[in-house]
GROMACS .gro file of C-alpha atoms in nm:
model
  230
    1MET     CA    1   1.750  -2.903   7.943
    2THR     CA    2   1.636  -3.217   7.761
    3ILE     CA    3   1.503  -3.540   7.909
    4ILE     CA    4   1.632  -3.853   7.733
    5PHE     CA    5   1.481  -4.196   7.793
    6LYS     CA    6   1.699  -4.505   7.816
    7ASN     CA    7   1.524  -4.837   7.877
    8LYS     CA    8   1.213  -4.634   7.966
    9LYS     CA    9   1.405  -4.446   8.237
   10PRO     CA   10   1.434  -4.062   8.222
   11PHE     CA   11   1.784  -3.911   8.216
   12ILE     CA   12   1.903  -3.549   8.224
   13GLU     CA   13   2.269  -3.493   8.138
   14GLY     CA   14   2.349  -3.856   8.212
   15VAL     CA   15   2.173  -3.859   8.551
   16CYS     CA   16   1.878  -4.094   8.603
   17LEU     CA   17   1.581  -3.911   8.755
   18ASN     CA   18   1.459  -4.233   8.915
   19GLU     CA   19   1.778  -4.248   9.120
   20ILE     CA   20   1.731  -3.889   9.236
   21THR     CA   21   1.373  -3.957   9.349
   22SER     CA   22   1.497  -4.248   9.560
   23THR     CA   23   1.710  -4.014   9.771
   24ILE     CA   24   1.527  -3.679   9.752
   25GLU     CA   25   1.163  -3.627   9.844
   26THR     CA   26   0.944  -3.507   9.559
   27PRO     CA   27   0.851  -3.255   9.435
   28PHE     CA   28   1.188  -3.085   9.375
   29TYR     CA   29   1.354  -2.855   9.125
   30ILE     CA   30   1.627  -2.972   8.888
   31TYR     CA   31   1.864  -2.720   8.734
   32SER     CA   32   2.098  -2.791   8.444
   33GLN     CA   33   2.448  -2.676   8.532
   34GLN     CA   34   2.556  -2.725   8.171
   35SER     CA   35   2.273  -2.507   8.039
   36ILE     CA   36   2.363  -2.231   8.286
   37MET     CA   37   2.730  -2.250   8.186
   38ASN     CA   38   2.646  -2.250   7.814
   39ALA     CA   39   2.422  -1.942   7.849
   40TYR     CA   40   2.684  -1.754   8.052
   41ASN     CA   41   2.963  -1.834   7.809
   42LYS     CA   42   2.748  -1.736   7.509
   43ILE     CA   43   2.691  -1.390   7.658
   44LYS     CA   44   3.051  -1.356   7.775
   45ASN     CA   45   3.196  -1.452   7.436
   46SER     CA   46   2.954  -1.227   7.249
   47LEU     CA   47   2.992  -0.911   7.456
   48ASP     CA   48   3.323  -0.949   7.643
   49ILE     CA   49   3.197  -0.752   7.942
   50GLU     CA   50   3.161  -0.811   8.314
   51ILE     CA   51   2.846  -1.006   8.395
   52PHE     CA   52   2.649  -0.961   8.718
   53PHE     CA   53   2.392  -1.230   8.795
   54SER     CA   54   2.060  -1.104   8.933
   55VAL     CA   55   2.027  -1.290   9.262
   56LYS     CA   56   1.652  -1.228   9.269
   57ALA     CA   57   1.630  -1.451   8.961
   58ASN     CA   58   1.751  -1.747   9.168
   59SER     CA   59   1.906  -1.716   9.513
   60ASN     CA   60   1.995  -2.086   9.543
   61ILE     CA   61   2.348  -2.102   9.688
   62ALA     CA   62   2.442  -2.381   9.446
   63ILE     CA   63   2.342  -2.165   9.150
   64LEU     CA   64   2.527  -1.865   9.290
   65SER     CA   65   2.837  -2.083   9.340
   66ILE     CA   66   2.822  -2.186   8.974
   67MET     CA   67   2.799  -1.822   8.868
   68LYS     CA   68   3.096  -1.739   9.092
   69SER     CA   69   3.300  -2.021   8.937
   70LEU     CA   70   3.229  -1.876   8.593
   71GLY     CA   71   3.354  -1.534   8.700
   72ALA     CA   72   3.022  -1.357   8.744
   73GLY     CA   73   2.949  -1.089   8.998
   74ALA     CA   74   2.613  -1.044   9.171
   75ASP     CA   75   2.333  -0.790   9.145
   76VAL     CA   76   2.140  -0.783   9.473
   77VAL     CA   77   1.833  -0.598   9.602
   78SER     CA   78   1.847  -0.675   9.975
   79ALA     CA   79   2.089  -0.739  10.259
   80GLY     CA   80   1.973  -1.102  10.255
   81GLU     CA   81   2.067  -1.144   9.890
   82LEU     CA   82   2.398  -0.969   9.957
   83GLU     CA   83   2.473  -1.213  10.238
   84ARG     CA   84   2.390  -1.512  10.017
   85ALA     CA   85   2.619  -1.382   9.740
   86ILE     CA   86   2.904  -1.343   9.987
   87ASN     CA   87   2.839  -1.691  10.129
   88ALA     CA   88   2.854  -1.832   9.776
   89GLY     CA   89   3.206  -1.693   9.749
   90ILE     CA   90   3.138  -1.397   9.520
   91ALA     CA   91   3.392  -1.125   9.593
   92ASN     CA   92   3.251  -0.815   9.766
   93SER     CA   93   3.415  -0.606   9.496
   94LYS     CA   94   3.192  -0.779   9.238
   95ILE     CA   95   2.857  -0.706   9.405
   96ILE     CA   96   2.621  -0.425   9.304
   97PHE     CA   97   2.324  -0.325   9.525
   98GLU     CA   98   2.013  -0.220   9.332
   99GLY     CA   99   1.651  -0.171   9.431
  100VAL     CA  100   1.397   0.084   9.543
  101GLY     CA  101   1.337  -0.045   9.895
  102LYS     CA  102   1.677  -0.018  10.065
  103SER     CA  103   1.659   0.040  10.438
  104ILE     CA  104   1.921   0.219  10.647
  105ASP     CA  105   2.033  -0.121  10.781
  106ASP     CA  106   2.065  -0.255  10.425
  107VAL     CA  107   2.284   0.035  10.321
  108GLU     CA  108   2.502   0.017  10.632
  109TYR     CA  109   2.551  -0.357  10.575
  110ALA     CA  110   2.652  -0.297  10.213
  111ILE     CA  111   2.895  -0.016  10.303
  112ASN     CA  112   3.054  -0.218  10.583
  113ASN     CA  113   3.109  -0.506  10.341
  114ASN     CA  114   3.287  -0.276  10.093
  115ILE     CA  115   3.081  -0.382   9.793
  116ARG     CA  116   3.151  -0.246   9.448
  117GLN     CA  117   2.862  -0.003   9.411
  118ILE     CA  118   2.521   0.100   9.542
  119ASN     CA  119   2.284   0.217   9.270
  120ILE     CA  120   2.051   0.487   9.396
  121GLU     CA  121   1.694   0.549   9.282
  122SER     CA  122   1.621   0.898   9.413
  123ILE     CA  123   1.761   1.220   9.559
  124GLU     CA  124   1.623   1.111   9.897
  125GLU     CA  125   1.831   0.793   9.880
  126LEU     CA  126   2.137   0.994   9.779
  127ASN     CA  127   2.095   1.208  10.092
  128MET     CA  128   2.049   0.897  10.305
  129ILE     CA  129   2.368   0.734  10.178
  130GLU     CA  130   2.566   1.056  10.227
  131LYS     CA  131   2.445   1.068  10.587
  132ILE     CA  132   2.531   0.700  10.649
  133GLY     CA  133   2.871   0.736  10.485
  134LYS     CA  134   2.946   1.030  10.710
  135SER     CA  135   2.844   0.837  11.022
  136LEU     CA  136   3.063   0.542  10.921
  137ARG     CA  137   3.346   0.767  10.798
  138LYS     CA  138   3.349   0.581  10.467
  139LYS     CA  139   3.326   0.717  10.112
  140VAL     CA  140   3.059   0.529   9.922
  141ASP     CA  141   3.081   0.437   9.553
  142ILE     CA  142   2.740   0.481   9.394
  143GLY     CA  143   2.568   0.459   9.061
  144ILE     CA  144   2.249   0.639   8.964
  145ARG     CA  145   1.959   0.458   8.806
  146LEU     CA  146   1.818   0.680   8.536
  147ASN     CA  147   1.459   0.700   8.424
  148LEU     CA  148   1.503   0.746   8.050
  149ASP     CA  149   1.129   0.786   7.977
  150ILE     CA  150   1.142   0.500   7.728
  151ASP     CA  151   0.852   0.261   7.681
  152GLY     CA  152   0.978  -0.097   7.684
  153LYS     CA  153   0.661  -0.204   7.499
  154THR     CA  154   0.607  -0.476   7.752
  155ILE     CA  155   0.325  -0.563   7.992
  156ASP     CA  156   0.208  -0.241   8.154
  157LYS     CA  157   0.243  -0.367   8.513
  158ILE     CA  158   0.611  -0.462   8.470
  159SER     CA  159   0.720  -0.154   8.277
  160THR     CA  160   0.975   0.050   8.474
  161GLY     CA  161   1.128   0.294   8.225
  162ARG     CA  162   0.859   0.551   8.154
  163LYS     CA  163   0.844   0.884   8.334
  164THR     CA  164   0.513   0.780   8.490
  165ASP     CA  165   0.660   0.454   8.627
  166LYS     CA  166   0.835   0.636   8.915
  167PHE     CA  167   1.156   0.433   8.903
  168GLY     CA  168   1.495   0.600   8.890
  169ILE     CA  169   1.613   0.959   8.864
  170PRO     CA  170   1.465   1.157   8.572
  171PHE     CA  171   1.699   1.206   8.277
  172ASP     CA  172   1.613   1.576   8.269
  173ILE     CA  173   1.769   1.653   8.608
  174ILE     CA  174   2.109   1.487   8.550
  175PRO     CA  175   2.293   1.826   8.563
  176ASP     CA  176   2.127   1.910   8.895
  177VAL     CA  177   2.222   1.569   9.038
  178CYS     CA  178   2.583   1.617   8.924
  179SER     CA  179   2.594   1.957   9.089
  180LYS     CA  180   2.461   1.810   9.413
  181ILE     CA  181   2.699   1.512   9.412
  182LYS     CA  182   3.002   1.736   9.369
  183LYS     CA  183   2.908   1.907   9.695
  184LEU     CA  184   2.876   1.581   9.890
  185GLU     CA  185   3.181   1.468  10.088
  186TRP     CA  186   3.106   1.097  10.127
  187ILE     CA  187   2.987   1.006   9.776
  188ASN     CA  188   3.176   0.891   9.466
  189LEU     CA  189   2.968   0.869   9.147
  190LYS     CA  190   3.106   0.566   8.963
  191GLY     CA  191   2.838   0.475   8.712
  192ILE     CA  192   2.490   0.492   8.568
  193SER     CA  193   2.228   0.226   8.506
  194SER     CA  194   1.882   0.185   8.366
  195HIS     CA  195   1.613  -0.082   8.374
  196ILE     CA  196   1.296  -0.029   8.175
  197GLY     CA  197   1.112  -0.355   8.234
  198SER     CA  198   1.114  -0.727   8.159
  199GLN     CA  199   1.001  -0.944   7.867
  200ILE     CA  200   1.114  -0.688   7.609
  201CYS     CA  201   1.093  -0.835   7.260
  202ASP     CA  202   1.169  -0.532   7.042
  203LEU     CA  203   1.542  -0.475   6.977
  204ASN     CA  204   1.469  -0.116   6.874
  205VAL     CA  205   1.389  -0.044   7.238
  206PHE     CA  206   1.744  -0.136   7.339
  207GLU     CA  207   1.885   0.088   7.065
  208LYS     CA  208   1.692   0.380   7.216
  209ILE     CA  209   1.828   0.294   7.561
  210PHE     CA  210   2.190   0.282   7.442
  211ILE     CA  211   2.158   0.615   7.260
  212LYS     CA  212   2.009   0.790   7.562
  213MET     CA  213   2.262   0.636   7.804
  214LYS     CA  214   2.540   0.767   7.580
  215GLN     CA  215   2.380   1.111   7.600
  216ALA     CA  216   2.362   1.079   7.978
  217THR     CA  217   2.733   0.993   7.993
  218GLU     CA  218   2.816   1.300   7.785
  219ILE     CA  219   2.607   1.524   8.014
  220ILE     CA  220   2.784   1.385   8.323
  221GLU     CA  221   3.128   1.431   8.167
  222ALA     CA  222   3.033   1.786   8.069
  223ASN     CA  223   2.976   1.842   8.443
  224ASN     CA  224   3.336   1.732   8.511
  225ILE     CA  225   3.255   1.387   8.649
  226LEU     CA  226   3.406   1.076   8.491
  227ILE     CA  227   3.222   0.745   8.539
  228ASP     CA  228   3.363   0.393   8.510
  229ASN     CA  229   3.058   0.170   8.502
  230LEU     CA  230   2.758   0.143   8.275
   0.00000   0.00000   0.00000
């Protein structure tokens, strides 16, 4: 987003900031719709995959509405974020629920809204969702977040992918998790996910992730479960 001066007046994308300050109390945030659209389209054209916008990055309804207009889904971590995504017009079938702190009420709200998938973080959460699904008489599509024990080589306090970081289900117990899921009546395993931290600058880290996620997929398929989402 670039500020251009015309006759000593600041403009962003053809809009004079002085005019904005005459109608909106300062301070305020300005977002560039064009920059957002350009970034989205760059990713979409490069990868040709479904894109899910992380609502925790910016839960502004206007931003979420732009993402919806571009075709993005939403990645949420609370019932509040889920509600905002729905209010922005994002289809329930394009919403994924992540996060380590889901409450029973959060999960019930997500199930009742028929969202695409709930990604679980632990065996305890798996048991909780099975119990809620049974009480609501609804099969629940889930993903499992895997702890791949990979160091993202980022700031220690925001690393989430090492075995000691306590996020996600350990890679080593995938067969046990598959065996358990096959015995559960109200669970459908639809996908796997992983998040190993933020501000990762080494592309070799992502190569390690992709290799290990491929191995995880092969282990799951060897246990006679086919997944749709990665």
